[in-house]
Short mmCIF file of C-alpha atoms in Angstrom, two decimals:
data_model
loop_
_atom_site.label_atom_id
_atom_site.label_comp_id
_atom_site.label_asym_id
_atom_site.label_seq_id
_atom_site.Cartn_x
_atom_site.Cartn_y
_atom_site.Cartn_z
CA UNK A 1 10.71 -70.15 -3.09
CA UNK A 2 7.46 -67.63 -2.40
CA UNK A 3 5.94 -67.69 0.69
CA UNK A 4 2.23 -68.91 0.69
CA UNK A 5 -0.04 -67.86 3.76
CA UNK A 6 -3.20 -68.83 4.12
CA UNK A 7 -6.24 -66.41 3.69
CA UNK A 8 -9.64 -68.67 4.04
CA UNK A 9 -10.83 -71.29 6.09
CA UNK A 10 -14.38 -72.44 6.32
CA UNK A 11 -16.24 -75.36 7.80
CA UNK A 12 -19.93 -76.82 7.31
CA UNK A 13 -21.88 -78.67 10.52
CA UNK A 14 -24.25 -80.83 9.90
CA UNK A 15 -27.51 -80.58 12.04
CA UNK A 16 -29.33 -84.18 13.10
CA UNK A 17 -31.45 -85.17 16.23
CA UNK A 18 -33.02 -88.29 15.62
CA UNK A 19 -30.27 -90.37 14.35
CA UNK A 20 -28.19 -88.96 17.88
CA UNK A 21 -31.11 -90.33 19.99
CA UNK A 22 -31.62 -86.18 20.79
CA UNK A 23 -34.54 -84.99 22.72
CA UNK A 24 -36.47 -82.31 21.02
CA UNK A 25 -37.60 -79.53 23.11
CA UNK A 26 -41.03 -79.68 21.03
CA UNK A 27 -44.12 -80.18 23.14
CA UNK A 28 -46.04 -83.52 22.69
CA UNK A 29 -48.80 -81.56 21.48
CA UNK A 30 -46.52 -79.83 19.05
CA UNK A 31 -44.99 -82.66 17.93
CA UNK A 32 -48.30 -84.15 17.68
CA UNK A 33 -49.36 -81.93 15.09
CA UNK A 34 -46.58 -82.08 12.86
CA UNK A 35 -46.89 -86.19 12.51
CA UNK A 36 -50.80 -84.47 11.56
CA UNK A 37 -49.50 -82.42 8.33
CA UNK A 38 -46.83 -84.83 7.55
CA UNK A 39 -49.97 -86.92 7.25
CA UNK A 40 -52.37 -85.22 5.33
CA UNK A 41 -49.50 -83.62 3.57
CA UNK A 42 -48.64 -87.82 2.40
CA UNK A 43 -52.70 -88.25 1.18
CA UNK A 44 -52.36 -85.31 -0.80
CA UNK A 45 -49.80 -86.44 -2.95
CA UNK A 46 -51.56 -89.40 -3.17
CA UNK A 47 -54.50 -88.12 -4.54
CA UNK A 48 -53.20 -85.62 -6.99
CA UNK A 49 -51.43 -88.44 -8.00
CA UNK A 50 -54.03 -90.24 -8.98
CA UNK A 51 -56.54 -87.14 -10.13
CA UNK A 52 -53.57 -86.78 -12.88
CA UNK A 53 -53.89 -90.36 -14.40
CA UNK A 54 -57.98 -89.40 -14.61
CA UNK A 55 -56.83 -86.22 -16.75
CA UNK A 56 -58.15 -83.85 -13.71
CA UNK A 57 -54.27 -82.69 -13.28
CA UNK A 58 -52.35 -81.86 -16.13
CA UNK A 59 -48.54 -83.28 -14.72
CA UNK A 60 -48.14 -82.71 -11.25
CA UNK A 61 -44.49 -83.03 -8.57
CA UNK A 62 -44.47 -85.02 -5.91
CA UNK A 63 -43.41 -84.33 -3.19
CA UNK A 64 -43.58 -87.82 -1.51
CA UNK A 65 -40.35 -88.22 1.09
CA UNK A 66 -39.36 -84.20 1.26
CA UNK A 67 -42.12 -84.10 3.98
CA UNK A 68 -40.07 -83.26 7.08
CA UNK A 69 -38.23 -80.71 5.14
CA UNK A 70 -41.11 -78.49 3.78
CA UNK A 71 -43.04 -79.01 7.48
CA UNK A 72 -40.15 -78.42 9.35
CA UNK A 73 -39.15 -75.44 7.80
CA UNK A 74 -42.50 -73.84 7.83
CA UNK A 75 -43.06 -75.01 11.19
CA UNK A 76 -40.30 -72.67 12.72
CA UNK A 77 -41.52 -70.22 10.40
CA UNK A 78 -43.59 -67.22 11.90
CA UNK A 79 -46.97 -65.85 9.87
CA UNK A 80 -45.22 -62.55 8.31
CA UNK A 81 -42.17 -64.12 7.55
CA UNK A 82 -42.52 -64.64 3.55
CA UNK A 83 -42.20 -67.94 1.50
CA UNK A 84 -40.54 -68.53 -2.11
CA UNK A 85 -41.28 -72.05 -3.48
CA UNK A 86 -40.73 -73.73 -6.61
CA UNK A 87 -42.97 -76.01 -7.69
CA UNK A 88 -42.41 -79.08 -5.41
CA UNK A 89 -43.54 -76.89 -2.08
CA UNK A 90 -47.56 -78.65 -2.02
CA UNK A 91 -46.65 -79.69 1.70
CA UNK A 92 -44.96 -76.64 2.02
CA UNK A 93 -48.34 -74.21 1.17
CA UNK A 94 -50.39 -76.99 3.32
CA UNK A 95 -48.23 -76.00 6.62
CA UNK A 96 -48.39 -72.56 6.14
CA UNK A 97 -52.55 -72.67 6.14
CA UNK A 98 -53.03 -73.07 2.23
CA UNK A 99 -56.89 -73.79 1.53
CA UNK A 100 -56.59 -77.58 0.18
CA UNK A 101 -59.13 -76.84 -2.19
CA UNK A 102 -57.04 -74.51 -3.70
CA UNK A 103 -53.98 -76.31 -3.59
CA UNK A 104 -55.61 -78.32 -5.97
CA UNK A 105 -57.18 -76.16 -7.85
CA UNK A 106 -53.89 -74.48 -9.41
CA UNK A 107 -52.72 -77.91 -9.72
CA UNK A 108 -56.44 -78.33 -12.32
CA UNK A 109 -54.85 -75.11 -13.92
CA UNK A 110 -56.49 -72.94 -12.47
CA UNK A 111 -54.40 -69.45 -11.32
CA UNK A 112 -57.37 -68.13 -8.56
CA UNK A 113 -55.78 -71.32 -6.16
CA UNK A 114 -53.15 -68.73 -5.56
CA UNK A 115 -54.94 -65.87 -4.50
CA UNK A 116 -56.23 -65.99 -1.16
CA UNK A 117 -52.63 -66.42 -0.51
CA UNK A 118 -50.42 -63.77 1.54
CA UNK A 119 -47.13 -63.57 1.68
CA UNK A 120 -46.38 -66.74 0.11
CA UNK A 121 -45.58 -66.07 -3.69
CA UNK A 122 -46.89 -68.17 -6.52
CA UNK A 123 -45.11 -71.40 -7.44
CA UNK A 124 -41.98 -70.97 -9.96
CA UNK A 125 -41.47 -73.21 -12.89
CA UNK A 126 -38.00 -71.66 -14.44
CA UNK A 127 -35.44 -73.45 -12.88
CA UNK A 128 -34.34 -71.45 -9.62
CA UNK A 129 -35.70 -68.47 -11.00
CA UNK A 130 -37.50 -67.85 -7.55
CA UNK A 131 -33.61 -67.74 -5.36
CA UNK A 132 -33.65 -64.31 -6.92
CA UNK A 133 -37.18 -63.17 -5.89
CA UNK A 134 -36.45 -64.86 -2.46
CA UNK A 135 -33.76 -62.26 -2.22
CA UNK A 136 -35.02 -59.24 -3.48
CA UNK A 137 -37.44 -59.54 -0.73
CA UNK A 138 -35.11 -60.32 1.83
CA UNK A 139 -33.17 -57.32 0.66
CA UNK A 140 -36.09 -55.38 1.52
CA UNK A 141 -36.41 -56.84 5.30
CA UNK A 142 -32.40 -55.48 5.20
CA UNK A 143 -33.46 -51.82 3.46
CA UNK A 144 -36.50 -51.33 5.77
CA UNK A 145 -35.06 -52.64 8.32
CA UNK A 146 -37.71 -55.21 8.95
CA UNK A 147 -37.57 -57.89 11.78
CA UNK A 148 -39.06 -60.36 9.38
CA UNK A 149 -37.46 -63.19 7.42
CA UNK A 150 -38.20 -64.73 3.43
CA UNK A 151 -37.66 -68.56 3.32
CA UNK A 152 -37.00 -69.79 -0.57
CA UNK A 153 -37.37 -72.99 -1.28
CA UNK A 154 -35.18 -74.80 -3.81
CA UNK A 155 -34.01 -77.58 -5.22
CA UNK A 156 -30.17 -79.27 -6.19
CA UNK A 157 -31.08 -79.09 -9.66
CA UNK A 158 -31.53 -75.33 -9.70
CA UNK A 159 -27.37 -74.54 -7.83
CA UNK A 160 -26.17 -75.64 -11.22
CA UNK A 161 -28.00 -72.18 -12.52
CA UNK A 162 -26.88 -68.74 -12.44
CA UNK A 163 -29.25 -67.84 -10.90
CA UNK A 164 -28.12 -69.71 -8.08
CA UNK A 165 -25.31 -67.92 -7.81
CA UNK A 166 -26.51 -64.77 -8.87
CA UNK A 167 -28.72 -64.99 -5.25
CA UNK A 168 -26.03 -66.32 -2.79
CA UNK A 169 -23.52 -63.06 -4.12
CA UNK A 170 -26.58 -60.30 -3.69
CA UNK A 171 -27.58 -62.18 -0.17
CA UNK A 172 -24.16 -61.45 1.56
CA UNK A 173 -23.63 -57.95 0.07
CA UNK A 174 -26.71 -56.49 0.73
CA UNK A 175 -27.09 -58.45 4.55
CA UNK A 176 -30.40 -59.88 2.81
CA UNK A 177 -32.18 -61.40 5.13
CA UNK A 178 -33.38 -64.42 3.78
CA UNK A 179 -32.96 -68.41 4.25
CA UNK A 180 -32.35 -70.33 0.94
CA UNK A 181 -32.87 -74.00 1.58
CA UNK A 182 -31.86 -76.21 -0.90
CA UNK A 183 -33.61 -79.40 -0.65
CA UNK A 184 -31.15 -82.50 -2.06
CA UNK A 185 -32.97 -84.64 -3.22
CA UNK A 186 -30.76 -86.67 -5.09
CA UNK A 187 -32.01 -86.19 -8.50
CA UNK A 188 -32.02 -82.58 -10.36
CA UNK A 189 -34.84 -84.64 -13.25
CA UNK A 190 -32.44 -87.66 -13.65
CA UNK A 191 -29.24 -85.63 -13.25
CA UNK A 192 -27.34 -87.26 -10.09
CA UNK A 193 -26.23 -84.80 -7.75
CA UNK A 194 -21.99 -85.78 -7.74
CA UNK A 195 -23.24 -85.67 -11.26
CA UNK A 196 -23.90 -81.72 -10.74
CA UNK A 197 -20.79 -80.36 -8.36
CA UNK A 198 -17.34 -82.22 -7.40
CA UNK A 199 -18.18 -80.63 -3.87
CA UNK A 200 -18.78 -82.34 -0.22
CA UNK A 201 -22.03 -80.96 0.12
CA UNK A 202 -24.24 -78.03 -1.15
CA UNK A 203 -24.14 -75.88 1.88
CA UNK A 204 -20.16 -75.19 1.41
CA UNK A 205 -21.74 -73.16 -1.15
CA UNK A 206 -22.18 -70.58 0.16
CA UNK A 207 -18.82 -69.68 1.77
CA UNK A 208 -17.72 -68.18 -1.77
CA UNK A 209 -20.55 -65.75 -0.92
CA UNK A 210 -19.70 -64.51 3.01
CA UNK A 211 -22.96 -66.05 3.57
CA UNK A 212 -23.57 -69.17 6.54
CA UNK A 213 -23.55 -72.54 4.95
CA UNK A 214 -25.85 -75.13 7.05
CA UNK A 215 -26.31 -79.26 6.34
CA UNK A 216 -29.47 -80.42 8.38
CA UNK A 217 -30.63 -84.03 8.13
CA UNK A 218 -33.72 -83.54 5.20
CA UNK A 219 -35.74 -86.57 6.31
CA UNK A 220 -35.68 -85.79 10.49
CA UNK A 221 -38.15 -82.94 10.97
CA UNK A 222 -36.76 -82.31 14.42
CA UNK A 223 -33.32 -81.80 13.21
CA UNK A 224 -35.04 -79.44 10.11
CA UNK A 225 -36.77 -77.23 13.04
CA UNK A 226 -34.25 -76.99 14.96
CA UNK A 227 -31.42 -76.44 11.69
CA UNK A 228 -34.29 -73.24 10.45
CA UNK A 229 -34.94 -71.98 14.01
CA UNK A 230 -30.81 -71.16 14.06
CA UNK A 231 -30.94 -69.62 9.81
CA UNK A 232 -33.74 -67.72 10.58
CA UNK A 233 -32.58 -66.15 13.57
CA UNK A 234 -29.49 -64.58 11.25
CA UNK A 235 -31.26 -64.00 8.74
CA UNK A 236 -33.89 -62.04 10.68
CA UNK A 237 -30.26 -60.09 11.57
CA UNK A 238 -29.36 -59.32 7.74
CA UNK A 239 -26.85 -62.46 8.15
CA UNK A 240 -28.38 -64.07 5.24
CA UNK A 241 -28.01 -68.15 5.14
CA UNK A 242 -28.09 -71.57 2.56
CA UNK A 243 -29.70 -74.42 4.14
CA UNK A 244 -29.11 -77.92 2.36
CA UNK A 245 -31.18 -80.40 3.46
CA UNK A 246 -30.29 -84.21 2.48
CA UNK A 247 -32.96 -85.72 1.52
CA UNK A 248 -35.11 -87.89 -0.80
CA UNK A 249 -37.32 -87.88 -4.19
CA UNK A 250 -39.19 -91.11 -3.43
CA UNK A 251 -42.02 -91.04 -6.64
CA UNK A 252 -40.13 -89.72 -9.98
CA UNK A 253 -39.54 -86.15 -11.02
CA UNK A 254 -42.98 -85.57 -12.04
CA UNK A 255 -45.87 -87.52 -13.66
CA UNK A 256 -44.49 -87.32 -16.76
CA UNK A 257 -41.17 -88.66 -15.42
CA UNK A 258 -39.70 -91.91 -15.75
CA UNK A 259 -37.40 -93.19 -12.49
CA UNK A 260 -37.12 -96.72 -13.80
CA UNK A 261 -34.86 -95.37 -16.10
CA UNK A 262 -31.91 -93.59 -14.44
CA UNK A 263 -32.44 -95.46 -10.72
CA UNK A 264 -32.68 -98.97 -9.36
CA UNK A 265 -35.12 -99.95 -7.22
CA UNK A 266 -32.58 -100.97 -4.43
CA UNK A 267 -31.72 -97.43 -4.02
CA UNK A 268 -35.69 -96.63 -3.62
CA UNK A 269 -35.93 -99.18 -0.87
CA UNK A 270 -32.93 -98.24 0.52
CA UNK A 271 -34.07 -94.52 1.23
CA UNK A 272 -38.00 -95.59 1.97
CA UNK A 273 -36.47 -97.25 5.40
CA UNK A 274 -35.78 -93.18 6.22
CA UNK A 275 -38.66 -92.06 5.65
CA UNK A 276 -39.79 -89.24 7.27
CA UNK A 277 -43.01 -90.13 7.88
CA UNK A 278 -42.07 -93.72 10.30
CA UNK A 279 -38.91 -92.00 11.16
CA UNK A 280 -41.26 -89.46 13.28
CA UNK A 281 -43.46 -92.16 14.33
CA UNK A 282 -40.49 -93.73 15.61
CA UNK A 283 -39.50 -91.26 17.65
CA UNK A 284 -42.26 -90.37 19.22
CA UNK A 285 -43.42 -94.56 19.76
CA UNK A 286 -39.51 -94.21 21.67
CA UNK A 287 -40.31 -91.91 23.38
CA UNK A 288 -43.71 -92.52 24.82
CA UNK A 289 -45.48 -89.74 22.89
CA UNK A 290 -47.20 -91.94 20.48
CA UNK A 291 -50.91 -91.66 20.70
CA UNK A 292 -53.39 -94.14 18.11
CA UNK A 293 -55.23 -91.71 17.59
CA UNK A 294 -52.53 -90.50 15.31
CA UNK A 295 -53.04 -93.92 13.51
CA UNK A 296 -56.62 -93.10 13.38
CA UNK A 297 -55.88 -89.48 11.72
CA UNK A 298 -54.75 -90.94 9.04
CA UNK A 299 -58.54 -92.48 7.18
CA UNK A 300 -59.90 -88.46 8.12
CA UNK A 301 -57.14 -86.86 6.55
CA UNK A 302 -57.71 -88.76 3.88
CA UNK A 303 -61.71 -87.65 4.13
CA UNK A 304 -60.28 -83.89 4.56
CA UNK A 305 -58.19 -84.87 0.93
CA UNK A 306 -61.18 -86.37 -0.99
CA UNK A 307 -63.23 -83.64 0.08
CA UNK A 308 -61.58 -80.95 -0.94
CA UNK A 309 -60.83 -82.29 -3.90
CA UNK A 310 -64.27 -82.51 -4.97
CA UNK A 311 -65.10 -79.26 -3.71
CA UNK A 312 -61.71 -78.16 -6.47
CA UNK A 313 -63.58 -80.62 -9.45
CA UNK A 314 -67.06 -78.67 -9.24
CA UNK A 315 -65.47 -74.94 -9.15
CA UNK A 316 -66.23 -73.13 -12.48
CA UNK A 317 -64.13 -72.50 -15.23
CA UNK A 318 -62.75 -68.95 -15.01
CA UNK A 319 -63.61 -66.92 -17.62
CA UNK A 320 -61.33 -66.72 -20.51
CA UNK A 321 -60.76 -63.19 -19.77
CA UNK A 322 -59.28 -63.21 -16.38
CA UNK A 323 -56.28 -64.52 -17.95
CA UNK A 324 -55.44 -61.20 -19.13
CA UNK A 325 -55.95 -59.30 -15.12
CA UNK A 326 -53.01 -60.42 -13.76
CA UNK A 327 -49.94 -60.32 -14.98
CA UNK A 328 -49.01 -56.81 -15.00
CA UNK A 329 -50.07 -54.02 -12.56
CA UNK A 330 -51.39 -52.22 -15.04
CA UNK A 331 -52.67 -53.89 -18.27
CA UNK A 332 -50.42 -52.51 -21.23
CA UNK A 333 -51.76 -51.49 -23.97
CA UNK A 334 -50.48 -54.72 -25.73
CA UNK A 335 -52.93 -56.77 -23.56
CA UNK A 336 -55.63 -54.44 -23.45
CA UNK A 337 -55.36 -55.27 -27.04
CA UNK A 338 -55.41 -58.59 -27.16
CA UNK A 339 -58.47 -58.35 -24.20
CA UNK A 340 -60.64 -56.77 -26.57
CA UNK A 341 -60.06 -58.67 -29.71
CA UNK A 342 -61.42 -61.54 -27.90
CA UNK A 343 -64.60 -60.08 -27.01
CA UNK A 344 -65.12 -59.38 -30.41
CA UNK A 345 -64.43 -63.13 -31.02
CA UNK A 346 -66.16 -64.10 -28.10
CA UNK A 347 -69.97 -61.85 -29.29
#
């Protein structure tokens, strides 16, 4: 009988704070600011949904229920770090300081809504392609020996795409300064995560590429911050990380989806009990850090969101010629001819 030796053994840790009754090291004012950001993001989500139903927005991808995964991740980032989102990271954009009216503009189909953002790439609609972009930026940081990191957001659906695995492989081989955050919200549109992979966790997929994988309670904003602090410290030293944030999408995949066709109400109601905003509110009250001004902020947040939406709707439509300007750094002859033809038609 041929002898067999074990050549590799790995493990994945899960980070939790609230579920373990641990206390956060964050100051009270920091916790309050995080709570306000989460409330503002929730109000944006609600307003965008209404605008879509009114025809002001064509399609919208809700982030309700995933505020902790996004805002917690951004809280741990530095201003000069880079962010590479998919199409559901509106809360992350808000936490990065994006003007609210610009975000509404973008969802209304106006590309100018993206122009003022630094170090943050535009949304990626194709599933998973942004993972390659994030790792490419992380490789550049490694080549230039920069003490920065890039955070790429993706969903559990992208882990079935080749781009995801290619990105992880390149990150490990080239010591990319990248953290890939998989928001495992349990569904890739209608496909439940257990039908996408037989792996117990998504985080363990990192092991095959020689990088670290971490799982975190994605509805616990304090745990997300702790996990991201660890991941970013490693990434800035050329040790890429795959971080799986286990969360839940409380709304439809997009406003063109009907999630009642593939998941039952009981499941949704059960996850509502783990709503990240409610959990942070309970944590603050249990630790004597709650302030009634936070309750009052909901009305202020709604006013800010309504004002931003109105500003976005009042913006004049862009000129048709602008759709040619930002496709390439230098406009190729083909686009020059197309632009000239359009100008002739408009005369």
